[in-house]
Amino acid sequence: MLHIYCPHCEELREEEEFHCSGEAHIARPLDPDNCTDAEWGEYIFFRKNPRGIQHEMWYHTTGCRKFFNVTRDTQTYEIKEVYKIGEQPKVVAEG
Amino acid sequence: MSQKNRLQSGGRVDRSKALTFTYNGRQYKGYQGDSVASALLANGVDIVARSFKYSRPRGIVAAGAEEPNAVLQLGATEATQVPNVRATQQELYNGLVCSATNGWPSVESDWMGMMGKLGGKMMPPGFYYKTFMFPQSMWPTYEKFIRKAAGLGRAPTERDEDEYDIVNQHCDLMVVGAGPAGLMAALTAARSGARVIIADEQSEFGGHLLSSRERIEGKPAAEWVAGIVAELAKLPEVTMLPRSVVNGYHDHNFLTINENRTDYMADKAPEGQVRQRMHRVRAHWVVLATGAHERPLVFGNNDVPGCMVASAVSTYINRYGVVPGNKLVLMTTNDGAYQTALDWADAGREVVAVVDTRSNPQGERIEAVRKRGIKVITGSGVIDVQGKKRVSGVSVAGLDAKGEKVTGNVQQLSCDTVASSGGWSPVVHLSCHAGVRPVWSDEAIGFVPGPSVQNQLIAGGISGTYALDKVLAEGAKAGQEAVAKLGLAASEVALPNVRKVSEGTPMALYHIPHTKPTSRAPKQFVDYQNDVTAAGIELATREGFESIEHVKRYTAMGFGTDQGKLGNINGMAITAAVLGKSIPETGTTVFRPNYTPIAFGAIAGRNCGPLFEPKRFTAMHKWHVENGAEFEDVGQWKRPWYYPKNGETMQQALDRECVATRESVGILDASTLGKIDIQGKDAREFLGRVYTNAWAKLAVGKCRYGLMCGEDGMVFDDGVTSCLGENHFVMTTTTGGAAHVMEWLELYHQTEWPELEVYFTSVTDHWSTMTISGPNSRKLLSELCDDIDLDKDSFKFMDWREGTVAGVPARVFRISFTGELSFEINVQANYGLHVWEKLFEHGAKYNLTPYGTETMHILRAEKGFIIAGQDTDGSMTPIDLGMSWCVSNNKPFSYIGKRGMAREDCVRENRKQMVGLKTKDPKVVLPEGAQAVADTKQPIPMDLLGHVSSSYWSANLNRSVALGFIKGGLDRMGETVYYPLADGRVIEAEICSPIFLDPKGERQNV
Amino acid sequence: MQRYSGFGLLKHSLSYHENWQRVWRNPTPKKKYDVIIIGAGGHGLATAYYLAKEHGITNVAVLEKGHLGGGNICRNTTIVRSNYLWDESAALYEHSMKLWEGLSQDLNYNQMFSQRGVYHTCHTLGDLRTNERLVYANRLQGVDNEMVYADQLQKEIPALDCSKDARYPILGASVQRRGGNARHDAVAWGYARAADALGVDLIQNCEVVDMEINDGKITGVKTKQYGVIKADRVGCVTAGNSGVMAKMAGFKLPVESHPLQALVSEPIKPFLDTVVMSNHVHGYMSQSDKGDLVIGAGIDGWVGYGQRGSYGIIEHTIQAIVELFPLTSRVRMNRQWGGIVDACPDASPILSETPVKNLFFNCGWGTGGFKGTPGSGNVFAHTLAHGKAHPLAEPFSLNRFNTGALIDEHGAAGVAH
């Protein structure tokens, strides 16, 4: 079970308090009406799904109800960092 | 019966406390401090099981968690049956009842044993893949017989009355194992003030020191242990958990411990106590001090009762005062096992010989054995065993230097016990649980933990360190390291004084060759529980199963309840030998949780039965119960479904509720609908982005219905949102969708549009909501409300007003889900029951009729209103639902769902669209879920046009009504479709408008 | 291929089982193949077998980075059923079901396919509605499925708690009586042996590290152990690693890889002869021929390639099982493990052409992979042989995620196990 530091509550909490919301840093296209079907499909469905470093969003469901970002190794499950929405990760995948 | 193998003195059993127990229906005696296994051995019980495949008699082999054979059914009553209890780990208590799990008529003389002998030759590994195929139709019959032979123990047939609980723990250091290494680690850390949990599966701390005759600080090891335990007990930050198996070591230093609270004293927990407790531990650091398991050697007929692991023999003698036989032959590849010969001799029984596979073993213990006049046969091995139900003798032969071939003559020795030691396997199990593969160590002749990304340290046997002085030092070092990592001040811990023993080099040997090739030699067992033999492993490897994973799966090696603790390394060695590879080249062996099996009840804790999930009740629940409501589960809520009166059938009750509502007035408890309070200067803009329709112009005091879609344009929720103030709204959602909608709003606000100033608060539980609906609803309300002008022109349809109802502050919404004149009264939840009861006081004269979810469904279906989640399934756009009126195309912002709805497939023709369905025979109600076809004569698979999503008998219309989906349905009004049913009937229906009643909406506008 | 039979066993027992043939060769790869299949899991091996058997294409290599049959095929809970909601899914899974029936004989390898029935329990009116809809659809799609209600269900499965005082009382169940279990390893090994016998090269310990793509067309793969191996067409069947392979080929997939956990009890005397699944309380269970209770848990909600998930999921699953079968409270859990499932947004697989010519992907089976094995292999072999999708595979294209023609099985089952 993951042990997750909520950057808003500033505490380590059990995974059970959170809900993972998938890949982070996927911005909603600013002009959806001018997206092609393929561009829209890319936005809503296609994912990097990396084996290794991934940036993902978590929601502190039963805590502060805030979203935040987590950089996590999807193979070892190590959490490398947490950072708030709007911030950029310091740990990034090589290559 | 006398305990013929019990020593007069010695061991840790309390001879003043005799216990009686029953095994296979017969009474035996043992002592306090015995395990079931030691008590059985004390009484000379040889056979404890019949093997899985060959039904061979099996005896106790080991003394701990690694025991593969002594797996018993325990329990004195039906409700307290426990299947598959390992006799070596079960403490004896007075009145304990247990039995062997297989064998007919008895485990002693099992008729299946005959079959095993006859058919055994036809059962090489994987035989079942090669047969039982012909004819195809016979497999169920074959399987019936296979299943008859399946399983060890049995589940009880009565409910478990015991309770289990779960506690969460946090600590600086979790020490797993309270042997010498674990105790030193715990002591070192605890003295520095660290918060320590130390757990051990045994009843007492001390690990192997409890069964050893070693001395520490000049005193018996157990005395030293007692001193340490006493000190730990005094330290306030130390939690000591004996009888506690650390069964899983998960990511982020999360561990689970199964604490046996009462199993050691009874099969049913005493009143007021929990049977077992799971500790869920988060540890900053973990020291694994789990020790090592001795490996038996693999040789011919090594499963005959009387064949045991050497250290287990010592444990029975030293810890339990039980010598499990009279004449011992000991076979070893190392010095350590010589101690067993000394222990046996000291117990006053005969050591026939020590057979050492090494040609020139030298070491202190060997000298000691030789000095006692015990014969040591070097460069040799026990190649097979004689005896059926107990060892009667062994064949010993000379081996070549590598132990690969028999070289010398074969000599026979008479004995009743064969102890063997092939060295030790570090107990690496927990270190594997978080995905780390163990690595081979030539020095330890075993796998040791691989590098971990967790805050994990190891000490003692697990790291391949077996000499006591080094084990103690490693334990202290691990404790110091943990202290340093935790940033605590180091404290002095002196290493205890232990006499060092000089030892010779052990030999890496696993499988003792026979004069015959392995395939023809007597069976040489590797995994006792699954009847896996050396020949079987060789055959599997020859057949092409070369990866160790393949070998394990093909032979079932390691898949037993012991998870291959004794056998896996031996099996890998045999595979490696066939392939001419080293053990690590064939792969590693990965262990998964649990370390030892854990009761389901313990894992579930109290979260079963009534506490499986919370039940949510509305404030009026008591009234519903008292008034005979039947309930429906909606999410976690218990909602009134319908209110049968005086023996009414469900349909009769529904008819009455439906008619009463449309003729006079009905009332629904709608409190479970999700309610979200939305405030902020951009609240209105936000609503416009998450709903498909327009919100810019909704005035204060007005309500509006909205549809919510995903980015794919598919409807997922709906509800009415009301404007409370220029920057203040209250949104309602479906009962089941409330939590999801809340997260959805937060997601978009926090991650996409943080620049919008808007705040969301869930207020579902704050309000009680009751809807009065029907032509008399205004009259009824007016009796209880004098500060809202209820006149139809000042309080219009889709308006809301704040006022007082039944003396209580209320929000009243003039919205309708029935198509009737309706008022939705919202009051603080605390007042809910009061207002509800007041309504009934005044409503009696109007025949105010409570109705539940089912009548609500019927009334709205008559009006063609959808229920999100029933009429939608995630594949419908608003257009598909015929709700284009609820989609705005001229909002400046491209709201959620707009682009999705415009994708190629969403705008194609012939999509399934929601329509009304009128059965040709008005008395016939279409079953929900039924599928429409255009032509009933098509062959199967038929072309399905769509399903019926809602369907009811309408008492008001005196006919059935249904909503459903039809390909291109909106353009097919008046056409006929057919619904073939399972019983062969076909229901004919006409496609029509989904609005069956009052299409102009006049009834709600009065 | 040496035929297996009871008689063969008897014969070989007389020679101490010393003369059994190898089940498959251990060939060194050729320089070039007509078709390379990446991944020797169940679906990859089945694809190879049907390519050789039904399309006569035997110049085929299956490249496997570890040992064959070592992925999800050996980690699943072995449930086979075909009662899916949408026409496209029902057709594909039913195609698979028909191949299951007779697979032992076709492969001459006992799959231990037991059609003991798969029940989906209904705990709410919504559950009932969903399952009734499924039953109506399935019967017209040619898939057997029927409803049984609480009293009858209690008779059919005595150990199941159908009492009214449960937290979520069981109101009924849909049951596909042709559904059941098969022996997972036998599927992999049976297909491997049969494919090998037809001339397919199974190359184990051969990891694909890159793809040779020129002008948008694949011409071969680069392996860690054997360098470049050329191929006219390449089929990628690497569940649990699909995203990584797609990245190699230069595109993304609408797939996320999640841990899916399972567990078994100790072997106990059989008391459950069917498969019971509850989407509402989230647990499902069958009992193997060895006596183990085989229990499936839910998917972990985050991406994970570690073949393990969170303990909370195990806890919740066990709670559900004790809730459904109170008599398991004293039974003990022996072992847990995890697989990696490639989950698609619509809980339906991808059997498709890709942006790279001659490169085809078969992935995204989520939790439904095992039951789909024969059908998946069969239609994917056709796709590889013809260079375009089999009619049953057409709806399962990658392009559906652009057009919106999803085949959404979530709504149908809550969780599409």
mmCIF file of C-alpha atoms in Angstrom, chain C residues 45-164:
data_model
loop_
_atom_site.group_PDB
_atom_site.id
_atom_site.type_symbol
_atom_site.label_atom_id
_atom_site.label_comp_id
_atom_site.label_asym_id
_atom_site.label_seq_id
_atom_site.Cartn_x
_atom_site.Cartn_y
_atom_site.Cartn_z
ATOM 1 C CA LEU C 45 1.248 -18.637 -28.761
ATOM 2 C CA ALA C 46 -2.351 -19.090 -29.864
ATOM 3 C CA THR C 47 -1.734 -16.633 -32.699
ATOM 4 C CA ALA C 48 1.301 -18.610 -33.818
ATOM 5 C CA TYR C 49 -0.593 -21.876 -33.691
ATOM 6 C CA TYR C 50 -3.514 -20.652 -35.781
ATOM 7 C CA LEU C 51 -1.180 -18.931 -38.248
ATOM 8 C CA ALA C 52 0.443 -22.271 -38.888
ATOM 9 C CA LYS C 53 -2.645 -24.417 -38.683
ATOM 10 C CA GLU C 54 -5.273 -22.333 -40.440
ATOM 11 C CA HIS C 55 -3.215 -20.169 -42.737
ATOM 12 C CA GLY C 56 -0.302 -22.463 -43.513
ATOM 13 C CA ILE C 57 2.194 -19.827 -42.463
ATOM 14 C CA THR C 58 4.853 -21.715 -40.551
ATOM 15 C CA ASN C 59 7.867 -19.508 -41.083
ATOM 16 C CA VAL C 60 6.989 -17.822 -37.855
ATOM 17 C CA ALA C 61 8.946 -16.903 -34.739
ATOM 18 C CA VAL C 62 7.536 -16.083 -31.356
ATOM 19 C CA LEU C 63 10.013 -13.950 -29.439
ATOM 20 C CA GLU C 64 9.785 -13.987 -25.682
ATOM 21 C CA LYS C 65 11.935 -11.951 -23.330
ATOM 22 C CA GLY C 66 11.554 -14.442 -20.482
ATOM 23 C CA HIS C 67 10.109 -17.933 -20.529
ATOM 24 C CA LEU C 68 7.033 -18.772 -22.540
ATOM 25 C CA GLY C 69 3.713 -18.595 -20.783
ATOM 26 C CA GLY C 70 5.218 -16.506 -18.011
ATOM 27 C CA GLY C 71 2.998 -13.436 -18.067
ATOM 28 C CA ASN C 72 -0.674 -12.997 -17.371
ATOM 29 C CA ILE C 73 -1.470 -16.433 -18.781
ATOM 30 C CA CYS C 74 -0.021 -17.976 -15.631
ATOM 31 C CA ARG C 75 -1.305 -15.321 -13.228
ATOM 32 C CA ASN C 76 -4.997 -15.164 -13.888
ATOM 33 C CA THR C 77 -7.937 -16.776 -12.179
ATOM 34 C CA THR C 78 -8.765 -18.893 -15.254
ATOM 35 C CA ILE C 79 -12.347 -17.838 -15.786
ATOM 36 C CA VAL C 80 -13.883 -18.495 -19.173
ATOM 37 C CA ARG C 81 -17.184 -16.986 -20.254
ATOM 38 C CA SER C 82 -18.593 -15.191 -23.283
ATOM 39 C CA ASN C 83 -21.622 -13.371 -21.905
ATOM 40 C CA TYR C 84 -20.589 -9.867 -22.851
ATOM 41 C CA LEU C 85 -23.149 -7.178 -23.600
ATOM 42 C CA TRP C 86 -22.406 -5.618 -26.948
ATOM 43 C CA ASP C 87 -22.792 -7.542 -30.179
ATOM 44 C CA GLU C 88 -19.156 -7.021 -31.117
ATOM 45 C CA SER C 89 -17.849 -8.355 -27.795
ATOM 46 C CA ALA C 90 -20.309 -11.206 -27.573
ATOM 47 C CA ALA C 91 -19.312 -12.321 -31.070
ATOM 48 C CA LEU C 92 -15.596 -12.225 -30.291
ATOM 49 C CA TYR C 93 -15.829 -13.959 -26.919
ATOM 50 C CA GLU C 94 -18.313 -16.511 -28.196
ATOM 51 C CA HIS C 95 -15.928 -17.289 -31.051
ATOM 52 C CA SER C 96 -13.391 -17.928 -28.332
ATOM 53 C CA MET C 97 -15.811 -20.046 -26.320
ATOM 54 C CA LYS C 98 -16.450 -22.313 -29.296
ATOM 55 C CA LEU C 99 -12.714 -22.843 -29.650
ATOM 56 C CA TRP C 100 -12.408 -23.619 -25.935
ATOM 57 C CA GLU C 101 -14.924 -26.397 -26.460
ATOM 58 C CA GLY C 102 -12.708 -28.983 -28.101
ATOM 59 C CA LEU C 103 -9.384 -27.286 -27.494
ATOM 60 C CA SER C 104 -7.986 -30.199 -25.474
ATOM 61 C CA GLN C 105 -8.520 -32.507 -28.410
ATOM 62 C CA ASP C 106 -7.359 -29.963 -30.978
ATOM 63 C CA LEU C 107 -4.095 -29.398 -29.141
ATOM 64 C CA ASN C 108 -3.843 -32.942 -27.763
ATOM 65 C CA TYR C 109 -3.184 -31.332 -24.414
ATOM 66 C CA ASN C 110 -5.726 -31.472 -21.634
ATOM 67 C CA GLN C 111 -6.889 -27.917 -20.984
ATOM 68 C CA MET C 112 -9.047 -29.125 -18.082
ATOM 69 C CA PHE C 113 -11.758 -26.910 -19.442
ATOM 70 C CA SER C 114 -14.651 -27.359 -17.054
ATOM 71 C CA GLN C 115 -17.939 -25.820 -18.047
ATOM 72 C CA ARG C 116 -19.127 -25.630 -14.494
ATOM 73 C CA GLY C 117 -21.027 -22.374 -14.879
ATOM 74 C CA VAL C 118 -20.175 -18.756 -14.165
ATOM 75 C CA TYR C 119 -22.575 -16.815 -11.959
ATOM 76 C CA HIS C 120 -22.762 -13.046 -11.661
ATOM 77 C CA THR C 121 -24.589 -12.240 -8.477
ATOM 78 C CA CYS C 122 -27.013 -9.324 -8.326
ATOM 79 C CA HIS C 123 -27.321 -7.377 -5.100
ATOM 80 C CA THR C 124 -29.440 -4.418 -6.139
ATOM 81 C CA LEU C 125 -32.314 -3.746 -8.488
ATOM 82 C CA GLY C 126 -29.777 -2.040 -10.725
ATOM 83 C CA ASP C 127 -27.665 -5.204 -10.801
ATOM 84 C CA LEU C 128 -30.716 -7.248 -11.706
ATOM 85 C CA ARG C 129 -31.616 -4.851 -14.489
ATOM 86 C CA THR C 130 -28.086 -4.941 -15.895
ATOM 87 C CA ASN C 131 -27.912 -8.710 -15.835
ATOM 88 C CA GLU C 132 -31.382 -9.217 -17.227
ATOM 89 C CA ARG C 133 -30.468 -6.941 -20.103
ATOM 90 C CA LEU C 134 -27.354 -9.032 -20.644
ATOM 91 C CA VAL C 135 -29.352 -12.245 -20.652
ATOM 92 C CA TYR C 136 -31.850 -10.922 -23.183
ATOM 93 C CA ALA C 137 -29.076 -9.726 -25.451
ATOM 94 C CA ASN C 138 -26.983 -12.847 -25.137
ATOM 95 C CA ARG C 139 -29.780 -15.226 -26.022
ATOM 96 C CA LEU C 140 -30.338 -13.437 -29.311
ATOM 97 C CA GLN C 141 -26.601 -13.201 -29.916
ATOM 98 C CA GLY C 142 -26.255 -16.973 -29.608
ATOM 99 C CA VAL C 143 -24.620 -16.880 -26.209
ATOM 100 C CA ASP C 144 -26.170 -18.954 -23.440
ATOM 101 C CA ASN C 145 -27.065 -16.980 -20.354
ATOM 102 C CA GLU C 146 -29.962 -17.167 -17.933
ATOM 103 C CA MET C 147 -31.230 -15.623 -14.728
ATOM 104 C CA VAL C 148 -31.701 -17.508 -11.496
ATOM 105 C CA TYR C 149 -33.249 -15.838 -8.490
ATOM 106 C CA ALA C 150 -32.300 -16.061 -4.832
ATOM 107 C CA ASP C 151 -34.149 -19.227 -3.785
ATOM 108 C CA GLN C 152 -33.007 -21.211 -6.775
ATOM 109 C CA LEU C 153 -29.510 -19.780 -6.512
ATOM 110 C CA GLN C 154 -29.262 -20.903 -2.888
ATOM 111 C CA LYS C 155 -30.070 -24.434 -4.020
ATOM 112 C CA GLU C 156 -27.501 -24.355 -6.776
ATOM 113 C CA ILE C 157 -24.730 -22.917 -4.568
ATOM 114 C CA PRO C 158 -25.380 -23.914 -0.958
ATOM 115 C CA ALA C 159 -22.282 -22.182 0.407
ATOM 116 C CA LEU C 160 -23.339 -18.801 -0.982
ATOM 117 C CA ASP C 161 -25.089 -16.563 1.531
ATOM 118 C CA CYS C 162 -28.394 -15.725 -0.121
ATOM 119 C CA SER C 163 -30.059 -14.638 3.098
ATOM 120 C CA LYS C 164 -31.977 -11.388 3.249
#
